[in-house]
Structures are given as structure tokens and as C-alpha cells.
Amino acid sequence: MGQQEPQEQDPEDLLELSDDTRSLLESNDLRPLWEVEDDLGNESEGLEADIWKWEDIQAAIDGIERDVPIADLPPGFQRRVAVPLNTGGYDNAISNTIYVGVQTVSPGETAPSHRHSANALRFAIDGSEDMKTVVAGEEFPMKDGDLVTTPQWEWHDHVNDSDETATWLDVLDLPLVLDSLNTRQAFENHELERQPVTKSQGYWESQYGRARPEEQAQEGGIPGPFQGDREATPPYRFSWQDTLQTLRQRAENDEPDPHDGYSVSYVNPATGSPPLFPTMSFRAQLLQEETDPHFHNAVDIYFVIEGEGVTHVGDEALEWGERDIFVVPRDAIHHHEPDGEAILLGMTDRPVFESFNLYAEAEPQ
Ligand SMILES: [Fe+2]
Ligand SMILES: [Fe+2]
């Protein structure tokens, strides 16, 4: 010790540990920071820009609908879903925070009632008045473009009383909770396949309208075994008719956002502000012109509601049409180029970053 002459040595050699020190560290599950440093942030490969074409998704969901009745599914989620996987080395979801799936329920089928810690929403693709998601005692019809929340720890089942197969997008914060935070999912099956319908249709919406009960219908803060200071999201249906009308009013009267076009956010009805869930935020975006490039550390996942176009992500061009799903990775420079008019459903984990004062967004220089 103290005998070395640093000037004559390769700096790397200065970090060479004696065999004794090395084995002391290793046998006690310790590692020096300068060796750990390069592994920080490299546990996964990172997300990649990616697109799933609707015709491929449709063929896949038709196939699994033919092959597997919901009633045959093993205990667990008991949902018939095709799950897009990000090619950046993910084998369970489209991103490391947000999961998207495409679910089908055949005429007469029920996806049985359960509840879990993950927040979820449904965005109806092929729906109808008689396709219902039952949440917290109320039947919510799922017409095309309707968005229905099934918040954390609320019972929910999906019941198809129509004569057509119903298809929708499931969006959950599963990978954030299960993989990124590496915690367990609280999960429970209802004793009945269909939970009892105890509320009339429109009940939940009525509790969060312009005239509200002085005491919120949903008492006691966050349901289930969880704690926190964010306002719980109620069971709620945003009808596509209303959302589209708001978008049209914006397009007629307002200036578009340079990056997102005419954009409206789905608010948490309890607060009147976004995000819809503490972990995920959603917006409907009407694009009429090419947008300006920007980048941000939150992920952007899109479902194409109407129209076609291209989203440029770095050097890649994701060419999309109606019902395609695509993902823009973190920190990737991107902009949209619609072919005429297009409407997208935008999904992001931005609220997670904002909770920690870590959201960052900029335009390329
Ligand atoms: Fe569920
Ligand atoms: Fe963006």
C-alpha cells in the first residue's frame, strides 16, 4: 500500500483488486461501484419502434377464438387475448410499463368476474350495445370507440349478449407493477361467473357529472389493500360519440398542438383532470397535418382509430392504417404524417415520470 507510482501505470490497473479483496466481496454479495456502473440501465435491451398490422392481429384473434373457448382457459386471468410483444427483448408486453392486448368474446360467452391490483381500460373495436363490461355492479355497453375503465380492485366481467364476436383493446399497467417494480399482483376471482348487477345503467357516470352528490359514491379512498394519495379512478364509460364531438369542436375552433395535433385527454372523472390512472394517461388525437418532431422519455403507444399515415421514428417509417397498433420508444425523435385526416388513441406512461419529477420532453436541435 502506498508504494505504487500512479504515473507509470495504466489507470485500469489501479482498480485491480487483490485476490483477497475480490473473494471477500464475492463471498458477501458485494461489488465495487465502478464495475456495477456499466450494468445500471442495461438490464434490458430497451424498447424498439414497432407496428402490428390489423390484418395480422385479426387473423390471430380469429384463430385463437376458433381454437380456445374462454371456458377452457386455465385458472388465472381467463381472458382470450392476443398480446403484442415489443421486439426489443420483451416476451410479455408491448413495453416495460404498459401492456396492450386484443381480446375477443364470442356471442353468448362471458369472461368471468375477477379483480386485481392492475388498472385497466377497454377501448371497443368491434362492439355493440349488447356487449357489456360489468364493473362495480353496473353494465357498461361497449359500442365502437367507447372507452371503459375497470379501475384497480374493482370487480369486472365481460358479457357478450349480442350475436357478433366483440373485440376490444385491453390496456393495463401490468409490466410496470409486475416487472419494472417487480412486485406481486393482488388478484381474486369472484365466486360467480357474472357479478350481480346492482346498479342501473348510467349510475357511475351520474355520480361524476356537473351536479354531484356531496359525498362521492366511491367512499374510503383507494379500494382494496392499497394506499396512496392519488384520487382513485371510478368505473366510467367515455362514449366515442362525446369524445369525437369534442375533437371536432377543437378542430373547428382551436389551434392544433405542434406535436399531437388536436388532442383531448381522458380525465379522471373524480378530479376532472388527467391522468386517467396514476400510471397511464390516454388521449384522442385528430391529425390533419404533419406534426413537428419531438422526443420524450415517456413511451407513446398508439392505436389507429381512423385514417392512415406514417409515423417517423428516427430513421424508421411506421406506415399505419385503421386499427393498427404501434409503439414509439423512449427518447426517440418522432413525428406524425397523416394521409388526409386521421384519429389516434395515444397511450403513455408519462404520469409515472411526472410523479417523480422525471418527465422530460424536447424538440431536436
Ligand atoms: Fe381483469
Ligand atoms: Fe410524442
PDB file of N, CA and C in Angstrom, residues 37-73:
ATOM      1  N   GLU A  37     -21.509   0.116 -12.320  1.00  0.00           N
ATOM      2  CA  GLU A  37     -21.908   1.301 -13.072  1.00  0.00           C
ATOM      3  C   GLU A  37     -22.367   0.997 -14.512  1.00  0.00           C
ATOM      4  N   ASP A  38     -21.590   0.213 -15.229  1.00  0.00           N
ATOM      5  CA  ASP A  38     -21.914  -0.048 -16.623  1.00  0.00           C
ATOM      6  C   ASP A  38     -23.152  -0.927 -16.771  1.00  0.00           C
ATOM      7  N   ASP A  39     -23.485  -1.649 -15.743  1.00  0.00           N
ATOM      8  CA  ASP A  39     -24.672  -2.511 -15.823  1.00  0.00           C
ATOM      9  C   ASP A  39     -25.955  -1.761 -15.473  1.00  0.00           C
ATOM     10  N   LEU A  40     -25.821  -0.617 -14.804  1.00  0.00           N
ATOM     11  CA  LEU A  40     -27.023   0.143 -14.458  1.00  0.00           C
ATOM     12  C   LEU A  40     -27.701   0.611 -15.738  1.00  0.00           C
ATOM     13  N   GLY A  41     -28.998   0.372 -15.831  1.00  0.00           N
ATOM     14  CA  GLY A  41     -29.733   0.799 -17.021  1.00  0.00           C
ATOM     15  C   GLY A  41     -29.573  -0.146 -18.190  1.00  0.00           C
ATOM     16  N   ASN A  42     -28.842  -1.229 -18.006  1.00  0.00           N
ATOM     17  CA  ASN A  42     -28.653  -2.162 -19.119  1.00  0.00           C
ATOM     18  C   ASN A  42     -29.212  -3.548 -18.836  1.00  0.00           C
ATOM     19  N   GLU A  43     -30.109  -3.607 -17.862  1.00  0.00           N
ATOM     20  CA  GLU A  43     -30.698  -4.900 -17.524  1.00  0.00           C
ATOM     21  C   GLU A  43     -31.594  -5.407 -18.653  1.00  0.00           C
ATOM     22  N   SER A  44     -32.220  -4.474 -19.388  1.00  0.00           N
ATOM     23  CA  SER A  44     -32.987  -4.896 -20.565  1.00  0.00           C
ATOM     24  C   SER A  44     -32.464  -4.135 -21.775  1.00  0.00           C
ATOM     25  N   GLU A  45     -32.856  -4.619 -22.962  1.00  0.00           N
ATOM     26  CA  GLU A  45     -32.285  -4.045 -24.178  1.00  0.00           C
ATOM     27  C   GLU A  45     -32.909  -2.717 -24.577  1.00  0.00           C
ATOM     28  N   GLY A  46     -34.046  -2.382 -23.991  1.00  0.00           N
ATOM     29  CA  GLY A  46     -34.717  -1.148 -24.389  1.00  0.00           C
ATOM     30  C   GLY A  46     -35.771  -1.419 -25.436  1.00  0.00           C
ATOM     31  N   LEU A  47     -36.752  -0.528 -25.494  1.00  0.00           N
ATOM     32  CA  LEU A  47     -37.872  -0.718 -26.419  1.00  0.00           C
ATOM     33  C   LEU A  47     -37.442  -0.421 -27.848  1.00  0.00           C
ATOM     34  N   GLU A  48     -38.145  -1.018 -28.782  1.00  0.00           N
ATOM     35  CA  GLU A  48     -37.911  -0.698 -30.187  1.00  0.00           C
ATOM     36  C   GLU A  48     -39.183  -0.158 -30.818  1.00  0.00           C
ATOM     37  N   ALA A  49     -39.010   0.671 -31.834  1.00  0.00           N
ATOM     38  CA  ALA A  49     -40.160   1.113 -32.627  1.00  0.00           C
ATOM     39  C   ALA A  49     -40.738  -0.121 -33.305  1.00  0.00           C
ATOM     40  N   ASP A  50     -42.057  -0.226 -33.306  1.00  0.00           N
ATOM     41  CA  ASP A  50     -42.654  -1.468 -33.783  1.00  0.00           C
ATOM     42  C   ASP A  50     -44.109  -1.220 -34.191  1.00  0.00           C
ATOM     43  N   ILE A  51     -44.599  -2.018 -35.143  1.00  0.00           N
ATOM     44  CA  ILE A  51     -46.003  -1.875 -35.556  1.00  0.00           C
ATOM     45  C   ILE A  51     -46.630  -3.246 -35.772  1.00  0.00           C
ATOM     46  N   TRP A  52     -47.887  -3.369 -35.419  1.00  0.00           N
ATOM     47  CA  TRP A  52     -48.676  -4.576 -35.646  1.00  0.00           C
ATOM     48  C   TRP A  52     -49.837  -4.185 -36.556  1.00  0.00           C
ATOM     49  N   LYS A  53     -49.887  -4.851 -37.736  1.00  0.00           N
ATOM     50  CA  LYS A  53     -50.938  -4.523 -38.692  1.00  0.00           C
ATOM     51  C   LYS A  53     -52.225  -5.233 -38.293  1.00  0.00           C
ATOM     52  N   TRP A  54     -53.345  -4.535 -38.497  1.00  0.00           N
ATOM     53  CA  TRP A  54     -54.616  -5.093 -38.041  1.00  0.00           C
ATOM     54  C   TRP A  54     -54.951  -6.421 -38.717  1.00  0.00           C
ATOM     55  N   GLU A  55     -54.610  -6.549 -40.014  1.00  0.00           N
ATOM     56  CA  GLU A  55     -54.987  -7.807 -40.689  1.00  0.00           C
ATOM     57  C   GLU A  55     -54.304  -9.009 -40.037  1.00  0.00           C
ATOM     58  N   ASP A  56     -53.083  -8.803 -39.551  1.00  0.00           N
ATOM     59  CA  ASP A  56     -52.373  -9.895 -38.868  1.00  0.00           C
ATOM     60  C   ASP A  56     -52.991 -10.157 -37.488  1.00  0.00           C
ATOM     61  N   ILE A  57     -53.314  -9.073 -36.786  1.00  0.00           N
ATOM     62  CA  ILE A  57     -53.941  -9.229 -35.465  1.00  0.00           C
ATOM     63  C   ILE A  57     -55.281  -9.946 -35.619  1.00  0.00           C
ATOM     64  N   GLN A  58     -56.061  -9.492 -36.624  1.00  0.00           N
ATOM     65  CA  GLN A  58     -57.396 -10.078 -36.847  1.00  0.00           C
ATOM     66  C   GLN A  58     -57.291 -11.588 -37.117  1.00  0.00           C
ATOM     67  N   ALA A  59     -56.343 -11.969 -37.983  1.00  0.00           N
ATOM     68  CA  ALA A  59     -56.180 -13.397 -38.295  1.00  0.00           C
ATOM     69  C   ALA A  59     -55.813 -14.171 -37.030  1.00  0.00           C
ATOM     70  N   ALA A  60     -54.963 -13.592 -36.199  1.00  0.00           N
ATOM     71  CA  ALA A  60     -54.523 -14.278 -34.973  1.00  0.00           C
ATOM     72  C   ALA A  60     -55.672 -14.417 -33.978  1.00  0.00           C
ATOM     73  N   ILE A  61     -56.436 -13.346 -33.801  1.00  0.00           N
ATOM     74  CA  ILE A  61     -57.522 -13.437 -32.803  1.00  0.00           C
ATOM     75  C   ILE A  61     -58.647 -14.343 -33.307  1.00  0.00           C
ATOM     76  N   ASP A  62     -58.862 -14.371 -34.643  1.00  0.00           N
ATOM     77  CA  ASP A  62     -59.857 -15.302 -35.198  1.00  0.00           C
ATOM     78  C   ASP A  62     -59.426 -16.742 -34.911  1.00  0.00           C
ATOM     79  N   GLY A  63     -58.132 -16.988 -35.098  1.00  0.00           N
ATOM     80  CA  GLY A  63     -57.596 -18.334 -34.868  1.00  0.00           C
ATOM     81  C   GLY A  63     -57.770 -18.770 -33.432  1.00  0.00           C
ATOM     82  N   ILE A  64     -57.384 -17.928 -32.486  1.00  0.00           N
ATOM     83  CA  ILE A  64     -57.499 -18.374 -31.090  1.00  0.00           C
ATOM     84  C   ILE A  64     -58.960 -18.426 -30.648  1.00  0.00           C
ATOM     85  N   GLU A  65     -59.811 -17.620 -31.282  1.00  0.00           N
ATOM     86  CA  GLU A  65     -61.242 -17.721 -30.940  1.00  0.00           C
ATOM     87  C   GLU A  65     -61.802 -19.079 -31.394  1.00  0.00           C
ATOM     88  N   ARG A  66     -61.368 -19.515 -32.606  1.00  0.00           N
ATOM     89  CA  ARG A  66     -61.798 -20.826 -33.115  1.00  0.00           C
ATOM     90  C   ARG A  66     -61.288 -21.953 -32.217  1.00  0.00           C
ATOM     91  N   ASP A  67     -60.049 -21.833 -31.756  1.00  0.00           N
ATOM     92  CA  ASP A  67     -59.380 -22.946 -31.082  1.00  0.00           C
ATOM     93  C   ASP A  67     -59.711 -23.039 -29.590  1.00  0.00           C
ATOM     94  N   VAL A  68     -59.930 -21.910 -28.940  1.00  0.00           N
ATOM     95  CA  VAL A  68     -59.993 -21.917 -27.470  1.00  0.00           C
ATOM     96  C   VAL A  68     -61.227 -21.186 -26.942  1.00  0.00           C
ATOM     97  N   PRO A  69     -62.217 -21.939 -26.446  1.00  0.00           N
ATOM     98  CA  PRO A  69     -63.320 -21.260 -25.755  1.00  0.00           C
ATOM     99  C   PRO A  69     -62.819 -20.684 -24.425  1.00  0.00           C
ATOM    100  N   ILE A  70     -63.359 -19.542 -24.018  1.00  0.00           N
ATOM    101  CA  ILE A  70     -62.901 -18.923 -22.759  1.00  0.00           C
ATOM    102  C   ILE A  70     -63.027 -19.908 -21.595  1.00  0.00           C
ATOM    103  N   ALA A  71     -64.108 -20.700 -21.628  1.00  0.00           N
ATOM    104  CA  ALA A  71     -64.365 -21.637 -20.519  1.00  0.00           C
ATOM    105  C   ALA A  71     -63.240 -22.665 -20.352  1.00  0.00           C
ATOM    106  N   ASP A  72     -62.447 -22.907 -21.425  1.00  0.00           N
ATOM    107  CA  ASP A  72     -61.355 -23.887 -21.331  1.00  0.00           C
ATOM    108  C   ASP A  72     -60.055 -23.297 -20.791  1.00  0.00           C
ATOM    109  N   LEU A  73     -60.011 -21.992 -20.634  1.00  0.00           N
ATOM    110  CA  LEU A  73     -58.748 -21.370 -20.220  1.00  0.00           C
ATOM    111  C   LEU A  73     -58.408 -21.759 -18.784  1.00  0.00           C
TER     112      LEU A  73
END
